Each structure stands twice: as structure tokens, then as C-alpha cells.
PDB file of C-alpha atoms in Angstrom:
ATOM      1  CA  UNK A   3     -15.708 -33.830  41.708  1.00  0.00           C
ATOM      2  CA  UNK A   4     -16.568 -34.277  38.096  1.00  0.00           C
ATOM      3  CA  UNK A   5     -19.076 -32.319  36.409  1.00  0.00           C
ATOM      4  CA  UNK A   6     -22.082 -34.411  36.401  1.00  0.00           C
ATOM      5  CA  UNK A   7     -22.079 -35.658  39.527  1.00  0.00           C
ATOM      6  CA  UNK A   8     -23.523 -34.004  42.655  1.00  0.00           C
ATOM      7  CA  UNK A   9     -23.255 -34.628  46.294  1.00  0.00           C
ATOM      8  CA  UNK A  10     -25.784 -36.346  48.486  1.00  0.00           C
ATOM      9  CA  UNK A  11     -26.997 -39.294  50.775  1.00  0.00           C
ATOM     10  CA  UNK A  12     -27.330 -42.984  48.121  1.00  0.00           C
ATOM     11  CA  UNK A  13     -31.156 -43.776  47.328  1.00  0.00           C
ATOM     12  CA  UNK A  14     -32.244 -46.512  45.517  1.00  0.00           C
ATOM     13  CA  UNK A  15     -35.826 -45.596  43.961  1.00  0.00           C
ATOM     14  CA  UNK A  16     -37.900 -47.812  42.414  1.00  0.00           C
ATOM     15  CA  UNK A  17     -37.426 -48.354  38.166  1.00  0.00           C
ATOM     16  CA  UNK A  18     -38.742 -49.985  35.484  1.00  0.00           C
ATOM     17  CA  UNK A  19     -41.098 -52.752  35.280  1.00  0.00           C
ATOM     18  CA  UNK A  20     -39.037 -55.019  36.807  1.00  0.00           C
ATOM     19  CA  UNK A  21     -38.272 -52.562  39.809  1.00  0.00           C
ATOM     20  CA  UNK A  22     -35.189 -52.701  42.469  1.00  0.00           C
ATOM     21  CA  UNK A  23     -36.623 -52.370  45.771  1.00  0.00           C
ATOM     22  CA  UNK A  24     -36.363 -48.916  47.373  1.00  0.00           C
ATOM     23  CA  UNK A  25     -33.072 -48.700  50.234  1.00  0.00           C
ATOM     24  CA  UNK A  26     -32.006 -46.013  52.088  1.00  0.00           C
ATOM     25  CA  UNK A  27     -28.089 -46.517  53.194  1.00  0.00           C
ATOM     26  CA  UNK A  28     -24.983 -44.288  53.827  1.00  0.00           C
ATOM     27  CA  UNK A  29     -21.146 -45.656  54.746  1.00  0.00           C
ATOM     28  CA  UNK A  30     -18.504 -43.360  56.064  1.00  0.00           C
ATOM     29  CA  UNK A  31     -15.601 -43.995  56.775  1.00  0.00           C
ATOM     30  CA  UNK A  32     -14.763 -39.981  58.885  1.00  0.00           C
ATOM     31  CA  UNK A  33     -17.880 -40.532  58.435  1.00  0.00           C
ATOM     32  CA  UNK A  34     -18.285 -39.720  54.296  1.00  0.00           C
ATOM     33  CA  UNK A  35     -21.202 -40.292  52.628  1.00  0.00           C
ATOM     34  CA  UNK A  36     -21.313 -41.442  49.081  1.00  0.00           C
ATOM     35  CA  UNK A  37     -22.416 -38.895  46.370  1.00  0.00           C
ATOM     36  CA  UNK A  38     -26.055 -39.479  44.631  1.00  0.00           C
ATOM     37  CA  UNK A  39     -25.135 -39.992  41.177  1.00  0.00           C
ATOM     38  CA  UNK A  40     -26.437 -36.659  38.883  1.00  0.00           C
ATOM     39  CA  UNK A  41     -25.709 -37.002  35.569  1.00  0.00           C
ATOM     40  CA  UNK A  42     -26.098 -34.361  32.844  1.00  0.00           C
ATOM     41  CA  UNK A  43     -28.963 -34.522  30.339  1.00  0.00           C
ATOM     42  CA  UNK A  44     -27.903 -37.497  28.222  1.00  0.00           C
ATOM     43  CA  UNK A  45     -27.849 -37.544  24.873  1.00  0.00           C
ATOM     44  CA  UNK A  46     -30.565 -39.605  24.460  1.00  0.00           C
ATOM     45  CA  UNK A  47     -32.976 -41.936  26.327  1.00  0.00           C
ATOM     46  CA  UNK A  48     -31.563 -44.762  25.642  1.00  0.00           C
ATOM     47  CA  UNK A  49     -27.992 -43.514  27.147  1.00  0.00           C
ATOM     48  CA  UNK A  50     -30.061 -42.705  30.433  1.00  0.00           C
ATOM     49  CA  UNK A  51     -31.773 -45.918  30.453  1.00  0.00           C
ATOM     50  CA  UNK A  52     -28.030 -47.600  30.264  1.00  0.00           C
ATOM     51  CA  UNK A  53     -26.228 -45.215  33.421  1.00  0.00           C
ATOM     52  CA  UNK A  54     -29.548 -45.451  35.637  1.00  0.00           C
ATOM     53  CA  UNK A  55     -28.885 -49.576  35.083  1.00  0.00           C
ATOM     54  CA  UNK A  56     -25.415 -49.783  36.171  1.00  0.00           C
ATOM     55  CA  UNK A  57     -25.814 -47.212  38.813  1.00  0.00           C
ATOM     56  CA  UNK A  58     -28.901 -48.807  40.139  1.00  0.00           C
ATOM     57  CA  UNK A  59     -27.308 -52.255  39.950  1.00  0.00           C
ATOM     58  CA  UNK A  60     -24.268 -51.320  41.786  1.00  0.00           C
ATOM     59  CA  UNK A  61     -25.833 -49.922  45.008  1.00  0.00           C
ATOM     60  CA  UNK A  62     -28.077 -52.582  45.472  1.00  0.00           C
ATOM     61  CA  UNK A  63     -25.216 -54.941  45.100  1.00  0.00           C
ATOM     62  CA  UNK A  64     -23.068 -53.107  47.857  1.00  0.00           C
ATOM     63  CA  UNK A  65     -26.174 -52.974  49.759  1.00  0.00           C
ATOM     64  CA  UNK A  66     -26.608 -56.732  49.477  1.00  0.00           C
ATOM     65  CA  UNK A  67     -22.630 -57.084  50.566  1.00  0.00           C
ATOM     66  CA  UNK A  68     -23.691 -54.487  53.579  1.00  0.00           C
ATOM     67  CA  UNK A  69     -26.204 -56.224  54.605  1.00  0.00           C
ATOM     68  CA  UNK A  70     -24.688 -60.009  54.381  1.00  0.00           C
ATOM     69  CA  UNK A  71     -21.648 -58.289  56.881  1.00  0.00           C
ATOM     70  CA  UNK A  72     -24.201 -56.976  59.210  1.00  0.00           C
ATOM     71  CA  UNK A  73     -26.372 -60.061  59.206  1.00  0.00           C
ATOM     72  CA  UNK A  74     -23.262 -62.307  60.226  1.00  0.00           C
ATOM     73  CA  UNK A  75     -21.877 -59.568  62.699  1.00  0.00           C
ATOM     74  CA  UNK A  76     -25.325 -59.327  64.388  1.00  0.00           C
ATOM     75  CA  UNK A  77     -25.445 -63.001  64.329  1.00  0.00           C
ATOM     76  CA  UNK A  78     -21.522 -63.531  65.972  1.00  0.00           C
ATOM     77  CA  UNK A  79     -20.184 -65.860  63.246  1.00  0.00           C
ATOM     78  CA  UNK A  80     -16.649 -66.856  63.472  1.00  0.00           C
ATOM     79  CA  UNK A  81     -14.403 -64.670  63.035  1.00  0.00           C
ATOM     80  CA  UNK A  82     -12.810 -65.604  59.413  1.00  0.00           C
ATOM     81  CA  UNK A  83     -16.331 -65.369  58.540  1.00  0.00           C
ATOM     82  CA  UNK A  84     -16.742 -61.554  59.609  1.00  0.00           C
ATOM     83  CA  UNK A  85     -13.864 -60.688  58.504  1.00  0.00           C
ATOM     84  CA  UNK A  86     -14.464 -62.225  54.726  1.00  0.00           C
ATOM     85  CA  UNK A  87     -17.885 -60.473  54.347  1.00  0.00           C
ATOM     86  CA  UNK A  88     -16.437 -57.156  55.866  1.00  0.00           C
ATOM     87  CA  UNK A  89     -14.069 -57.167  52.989  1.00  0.00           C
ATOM     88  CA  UNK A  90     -16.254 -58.046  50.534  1.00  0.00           C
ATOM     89  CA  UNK A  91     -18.770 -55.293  51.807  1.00  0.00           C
ATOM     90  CA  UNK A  92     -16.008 -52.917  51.626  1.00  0.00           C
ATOM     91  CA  UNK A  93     -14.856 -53.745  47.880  1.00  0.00           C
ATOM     92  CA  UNK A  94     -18.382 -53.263  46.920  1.00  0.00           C
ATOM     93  CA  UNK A  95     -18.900 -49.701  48.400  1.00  0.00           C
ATOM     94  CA  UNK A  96     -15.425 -48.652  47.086  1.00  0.00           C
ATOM     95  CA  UNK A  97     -16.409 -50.160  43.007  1.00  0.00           C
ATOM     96  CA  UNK A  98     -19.759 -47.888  43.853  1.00  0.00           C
ATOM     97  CA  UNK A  99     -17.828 -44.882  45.139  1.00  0.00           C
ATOM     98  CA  UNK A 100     -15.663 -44.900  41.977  1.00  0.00           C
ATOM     99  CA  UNK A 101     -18.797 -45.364  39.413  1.00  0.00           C
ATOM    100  CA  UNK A 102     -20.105 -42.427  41.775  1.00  0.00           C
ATOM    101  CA  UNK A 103     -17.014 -40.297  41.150  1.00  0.00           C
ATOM    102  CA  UNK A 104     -15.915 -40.811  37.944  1.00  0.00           C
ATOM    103  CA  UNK A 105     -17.861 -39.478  34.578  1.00  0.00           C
ATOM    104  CA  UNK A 106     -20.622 -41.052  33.187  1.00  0.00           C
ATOM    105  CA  UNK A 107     -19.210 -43.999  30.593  1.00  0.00           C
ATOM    106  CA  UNK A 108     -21.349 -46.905  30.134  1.00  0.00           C
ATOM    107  CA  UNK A 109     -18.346 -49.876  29.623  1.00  0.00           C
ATOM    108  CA  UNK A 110     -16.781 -48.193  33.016  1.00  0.00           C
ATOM    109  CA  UNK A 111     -19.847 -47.907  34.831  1.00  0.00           C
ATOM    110  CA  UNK A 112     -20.816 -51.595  34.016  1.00  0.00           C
ATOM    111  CA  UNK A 113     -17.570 -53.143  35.219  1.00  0.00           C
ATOM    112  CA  UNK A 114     -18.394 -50.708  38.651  1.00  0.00           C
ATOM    113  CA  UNK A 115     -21.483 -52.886  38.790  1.00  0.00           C
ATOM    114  CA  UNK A 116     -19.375 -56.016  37.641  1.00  0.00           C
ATOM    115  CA  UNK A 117     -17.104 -55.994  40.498  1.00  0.00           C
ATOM    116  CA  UNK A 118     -19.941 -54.429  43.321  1.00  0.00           C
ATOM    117  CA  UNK A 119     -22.038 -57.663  41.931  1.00  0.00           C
ATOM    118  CA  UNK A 120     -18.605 -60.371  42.426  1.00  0.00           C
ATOM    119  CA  UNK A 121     -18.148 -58.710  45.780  1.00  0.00           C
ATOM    120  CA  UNK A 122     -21.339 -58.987  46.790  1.00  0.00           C
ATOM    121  CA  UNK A 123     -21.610 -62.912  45.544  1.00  0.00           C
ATOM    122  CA  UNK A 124     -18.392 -63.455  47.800  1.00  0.00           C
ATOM    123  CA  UNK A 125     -20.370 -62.240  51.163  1.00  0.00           C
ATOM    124  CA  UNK A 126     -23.697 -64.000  50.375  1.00  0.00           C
ATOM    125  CA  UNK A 127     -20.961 -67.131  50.420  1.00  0.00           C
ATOM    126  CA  UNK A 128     -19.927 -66.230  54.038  1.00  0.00           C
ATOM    127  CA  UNK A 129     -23.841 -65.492  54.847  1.00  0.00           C
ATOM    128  CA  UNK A 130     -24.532 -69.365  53.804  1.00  0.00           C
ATOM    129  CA  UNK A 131     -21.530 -70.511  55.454  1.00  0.00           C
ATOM    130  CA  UNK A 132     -23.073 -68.941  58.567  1.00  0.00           C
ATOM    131  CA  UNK A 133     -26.556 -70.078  58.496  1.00  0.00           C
ATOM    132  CA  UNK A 134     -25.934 -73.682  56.840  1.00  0.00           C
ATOM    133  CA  UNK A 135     -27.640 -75.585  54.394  1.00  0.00           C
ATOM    134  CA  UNK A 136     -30.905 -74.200  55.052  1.00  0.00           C
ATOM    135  CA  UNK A 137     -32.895 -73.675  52.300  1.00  0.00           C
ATOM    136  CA  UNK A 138     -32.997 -69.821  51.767  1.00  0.00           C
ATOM    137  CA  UNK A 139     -29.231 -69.003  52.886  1.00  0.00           C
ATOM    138  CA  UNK A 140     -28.414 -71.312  49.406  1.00  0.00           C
ATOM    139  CA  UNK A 141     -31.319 -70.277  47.269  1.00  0.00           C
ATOM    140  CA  UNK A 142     -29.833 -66.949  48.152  1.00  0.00           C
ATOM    141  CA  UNK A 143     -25.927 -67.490  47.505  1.00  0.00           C
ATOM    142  CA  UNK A 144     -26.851 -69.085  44.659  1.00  0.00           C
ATOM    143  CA  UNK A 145     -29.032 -65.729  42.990  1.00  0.00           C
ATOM    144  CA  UNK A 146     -25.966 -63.638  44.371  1.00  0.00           C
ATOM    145  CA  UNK A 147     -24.036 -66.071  42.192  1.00  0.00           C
ATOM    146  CA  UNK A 148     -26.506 -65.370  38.952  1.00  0.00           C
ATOM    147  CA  UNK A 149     -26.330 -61.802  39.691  1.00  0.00           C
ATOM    148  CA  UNK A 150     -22.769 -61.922  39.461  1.00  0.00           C
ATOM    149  CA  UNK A 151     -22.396 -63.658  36.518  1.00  0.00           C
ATOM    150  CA  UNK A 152     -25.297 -61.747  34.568  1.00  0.00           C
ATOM    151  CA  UNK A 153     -22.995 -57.988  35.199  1.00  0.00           C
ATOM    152  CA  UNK A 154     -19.872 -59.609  34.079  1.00  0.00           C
ATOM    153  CA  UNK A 155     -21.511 -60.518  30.867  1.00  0.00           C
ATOM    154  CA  UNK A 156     -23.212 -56.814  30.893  1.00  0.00           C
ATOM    155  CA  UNK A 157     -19.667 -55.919  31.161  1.00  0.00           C
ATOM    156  CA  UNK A 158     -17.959 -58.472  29.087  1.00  0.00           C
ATOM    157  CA  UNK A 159     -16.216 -57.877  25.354  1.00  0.00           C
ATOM    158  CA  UNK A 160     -19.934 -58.900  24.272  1.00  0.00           C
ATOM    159  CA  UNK A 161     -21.945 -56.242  26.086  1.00  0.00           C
ATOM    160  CA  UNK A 162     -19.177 -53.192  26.973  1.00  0.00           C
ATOM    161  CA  UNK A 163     -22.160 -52.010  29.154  1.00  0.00           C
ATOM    162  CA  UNK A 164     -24.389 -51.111  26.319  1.00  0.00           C
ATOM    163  CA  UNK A 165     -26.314 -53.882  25.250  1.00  0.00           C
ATOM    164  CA  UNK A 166     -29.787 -53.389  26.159  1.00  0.00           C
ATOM    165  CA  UNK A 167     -30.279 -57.744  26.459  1.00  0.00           C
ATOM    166  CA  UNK A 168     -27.435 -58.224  28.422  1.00  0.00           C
ATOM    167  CA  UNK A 169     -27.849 -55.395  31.040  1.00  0.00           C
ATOM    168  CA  UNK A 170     -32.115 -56.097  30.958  1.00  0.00           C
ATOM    169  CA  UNK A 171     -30.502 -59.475  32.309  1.00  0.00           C
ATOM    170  CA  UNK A 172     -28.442 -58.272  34.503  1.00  0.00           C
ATOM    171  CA  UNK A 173     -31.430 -55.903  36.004  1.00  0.00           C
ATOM    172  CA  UNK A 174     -33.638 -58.777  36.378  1.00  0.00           C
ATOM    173  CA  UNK A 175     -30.947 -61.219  38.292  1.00  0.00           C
ATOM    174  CA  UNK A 176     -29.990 -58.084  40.596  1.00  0.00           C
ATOM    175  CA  UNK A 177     -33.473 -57.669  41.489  1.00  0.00           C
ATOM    176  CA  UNK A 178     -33.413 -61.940  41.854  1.00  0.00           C
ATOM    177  CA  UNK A 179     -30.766 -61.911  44.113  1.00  0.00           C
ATOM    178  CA  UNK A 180     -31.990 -59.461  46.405  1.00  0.00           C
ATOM    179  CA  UNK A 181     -35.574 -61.022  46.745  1.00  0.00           C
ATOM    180  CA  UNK A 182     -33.746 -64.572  47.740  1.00  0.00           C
ATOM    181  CA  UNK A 183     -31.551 -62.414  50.188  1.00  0.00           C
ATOM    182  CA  UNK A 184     -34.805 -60.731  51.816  1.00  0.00           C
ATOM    183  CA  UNK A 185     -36.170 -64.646  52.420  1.00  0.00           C
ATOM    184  CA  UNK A 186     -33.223 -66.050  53.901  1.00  0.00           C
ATOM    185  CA  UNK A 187     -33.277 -62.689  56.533  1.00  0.00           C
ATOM    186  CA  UNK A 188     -29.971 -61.348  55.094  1.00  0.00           C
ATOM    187  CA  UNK A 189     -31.795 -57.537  54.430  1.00  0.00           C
ATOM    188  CA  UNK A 190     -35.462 -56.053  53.891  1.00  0.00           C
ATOM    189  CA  UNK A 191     -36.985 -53.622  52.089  1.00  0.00           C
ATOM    190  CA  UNK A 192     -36.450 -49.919  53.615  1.00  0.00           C
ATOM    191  CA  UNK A 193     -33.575 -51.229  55.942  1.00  0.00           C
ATOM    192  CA  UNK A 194     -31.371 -48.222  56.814  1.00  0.00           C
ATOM    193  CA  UNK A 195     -28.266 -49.921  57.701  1.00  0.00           C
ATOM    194  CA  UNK A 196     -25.699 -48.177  60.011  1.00  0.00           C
ATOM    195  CA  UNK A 197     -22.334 -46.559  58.912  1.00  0.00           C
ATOM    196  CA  UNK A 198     -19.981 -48.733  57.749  1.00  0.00           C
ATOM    197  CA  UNK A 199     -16.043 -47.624  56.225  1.00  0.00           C
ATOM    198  CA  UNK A 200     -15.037 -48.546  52.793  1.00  0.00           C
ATOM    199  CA  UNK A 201     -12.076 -48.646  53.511  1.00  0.00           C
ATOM    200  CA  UNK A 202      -8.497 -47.437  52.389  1.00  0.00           C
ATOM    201  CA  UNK A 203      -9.302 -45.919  48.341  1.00  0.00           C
ATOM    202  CA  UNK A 204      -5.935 -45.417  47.048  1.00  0.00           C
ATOM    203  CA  UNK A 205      -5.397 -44.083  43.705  1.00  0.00           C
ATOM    204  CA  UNK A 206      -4.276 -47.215  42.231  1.00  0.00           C
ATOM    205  CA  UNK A 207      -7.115 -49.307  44.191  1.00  0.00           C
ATOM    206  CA  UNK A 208      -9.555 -46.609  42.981  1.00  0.00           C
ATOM    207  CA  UNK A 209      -8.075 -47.162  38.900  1.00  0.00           C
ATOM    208  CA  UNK A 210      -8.575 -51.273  39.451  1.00  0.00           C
ATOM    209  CA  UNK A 211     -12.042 -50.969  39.633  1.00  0.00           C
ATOM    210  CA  UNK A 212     -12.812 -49.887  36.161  1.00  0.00           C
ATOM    211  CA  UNK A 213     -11.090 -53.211  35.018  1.00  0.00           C
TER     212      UNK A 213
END
């Protein structure tokens, strides 16, 4: 493991003035469970500000994926449906397990949250395909959507993860797109969700998701 980084069970704590909820979570797939992200002392405040945002934003996103597969399975959706948000669960935990394992870098870390945030997007799809037209499942696919977009731009040729607009925009449609997925009944605040494999993380896999 890098230098930087220490073992332990995922937390998201509350940050900021515009605050992601608090979630308590762990996948595994012997099971393993993903490191707590320790960084050393950054040069500067500003640099902390900037890791604790992409770090923060890309374990709620897998949690959002998580909890859009568990929501369907619980539910007994059709099968193609399972299986899509499974996937997409799983590609979100393994884009947080690399920005987990890999040293602090602030364009890296941001695509980590780019592609968590895309994956997560692509299982609040199967989540409204499940419950229908109602009026939450697409308020909430739809702020999955925003979130999505808003960390690609973070993470775009514009931002490279460091521009304090771009990720404060990011932040704030993360935190959107979780509230709309806590009022259609896809997760809620202080959900521990249960073990859930990330899947095959081959080298090359691993590589992909800093791009």
C-alpha cells in the first residue's frame, strides 16, 4: 500500500457547509474491506480541501450505485435489470478502491470520482426503470444524471480536479443526487448496507480508471 494511505472500514463524515450525509458501508469480495483514505499532511489547505472532495464524492457515489443494486434486488426486478445495476455498483466500488489505493493526485483522484459518479448515474437508470415514472424514481435519475455530469467537468481539461468552482459544483450536485435518491426510497441516511464484491480488479482494469 502506498504511503499515505492507511487501512480501515469507508466512513463518510459530514463536511463543509454544504455537507454529504454521514454512511457507514463496507464491500468484500473474500470479504475485503476498502481502506479509509489517510493522506499525509498536505501542503496546504487548499490541497486538503481538493482530496477530501474527490474522496468524499466518490464513496457517496458508489454508495448511491450500492444502494440502487440493493433497492432493485430487494425489490425482485427483472433480471437484466439486476444484473445492470450490479455492474454498475461494482464499477463504482472498484474507481473508489483505486482512488483509495493509489497516491494522493488531485486530476487522478477526480476522474476516480468521475467514473464512481457515471457508474452510479447508470444504476439510478435501472432504479427508475424499476419503479416507473413515478415522480421521485425520475427526479432522482435525473440528479444522478447532474451529479455525473458536474465530476466529469471537475475532471475535465477545464478543471484537472483542481478548480475550486468546478469541484464546489460537483460537491453540491453529489449531495443533490443523494437527497433525490433518499425520497424516491433508493437509500437513507446511516444505512449500513451488506457486503457486496467489486468484482474482478485486474491490473489493466485497475489503470482504466484513472482515465
Amino acid at each position: 500500500m502506498v504511503a499515505g494511505r492507511r487501512a480501515g472500514a469507508v466512513r463518510l463524515t459530514p463536511r463543509g457547509s454544504r455537507a454529504l450525509p454521514s454512511y457507514v458501508w463496507s464491500v468484500g469480495a473474500r470479504p475485503v474491506t476498502l481502506p479509509l483514505i489517510r493522506h499525509e499532511p498536505p501542503a496546504d489547505r487548499e490541497t486538503a480541501r481538493t482530496e477530501r472532495s474527490h474522496a468524499a464524492r466518490a464513496k457517496s457515489a458508489a454508495l448511491r450505485a450500492a444502494s440502487v443494486c440493493h433497492h432493485v434486488e430487494r425489490h425482485e426486478a427483472p433480471e437484466h435489470v439486476v444484473w445492470k445495476a450490479t455492474h454498475a455498483a461494482r464499477v463504482s466500488l472498484q474507481a473508489l478502491a483505486v482512488l483509495s489505493e493509489s497516491a494522493p493526485d488531485p486530476a487522478a483522484d477526480s476522474r476516480c470520482a468521475r467514473n464512481a459518479a457515471a457508474a452510479a448515474a447508470q444504476a439510478a437508470q435501472m432504479g427508475q426503470l424499476h419503479d416507473g415514472e413515478s415522480e421521485t424514481a425520475v427526479a432522482a435519475c435525473r440528479a444522478a444524471l447532474g451529479a455525473s455530469q458536474a465530476a466529469s467537468a471537475a475532471a475535465g481539461r477545464a478543471g484537472l480536479g483542481v478548480d475550486e468552482a468546478l469541484n464546489t459544483a460537483a460537491d453540491e450536485a453529489e449531495a443533490a443526487a443523494v437527497a433525490a435518491a433518499e425520497r424516491a426510497g433508493w437509500m437513507r441516511p446511516g444505512q449500513r448496507l451488506p457486503e457486496m464484491s467489486a468484482g474482478l480488479r485486474s491490473p489493466e482494469l485497475m489503470a482504466m480508471m484513472h482515465f
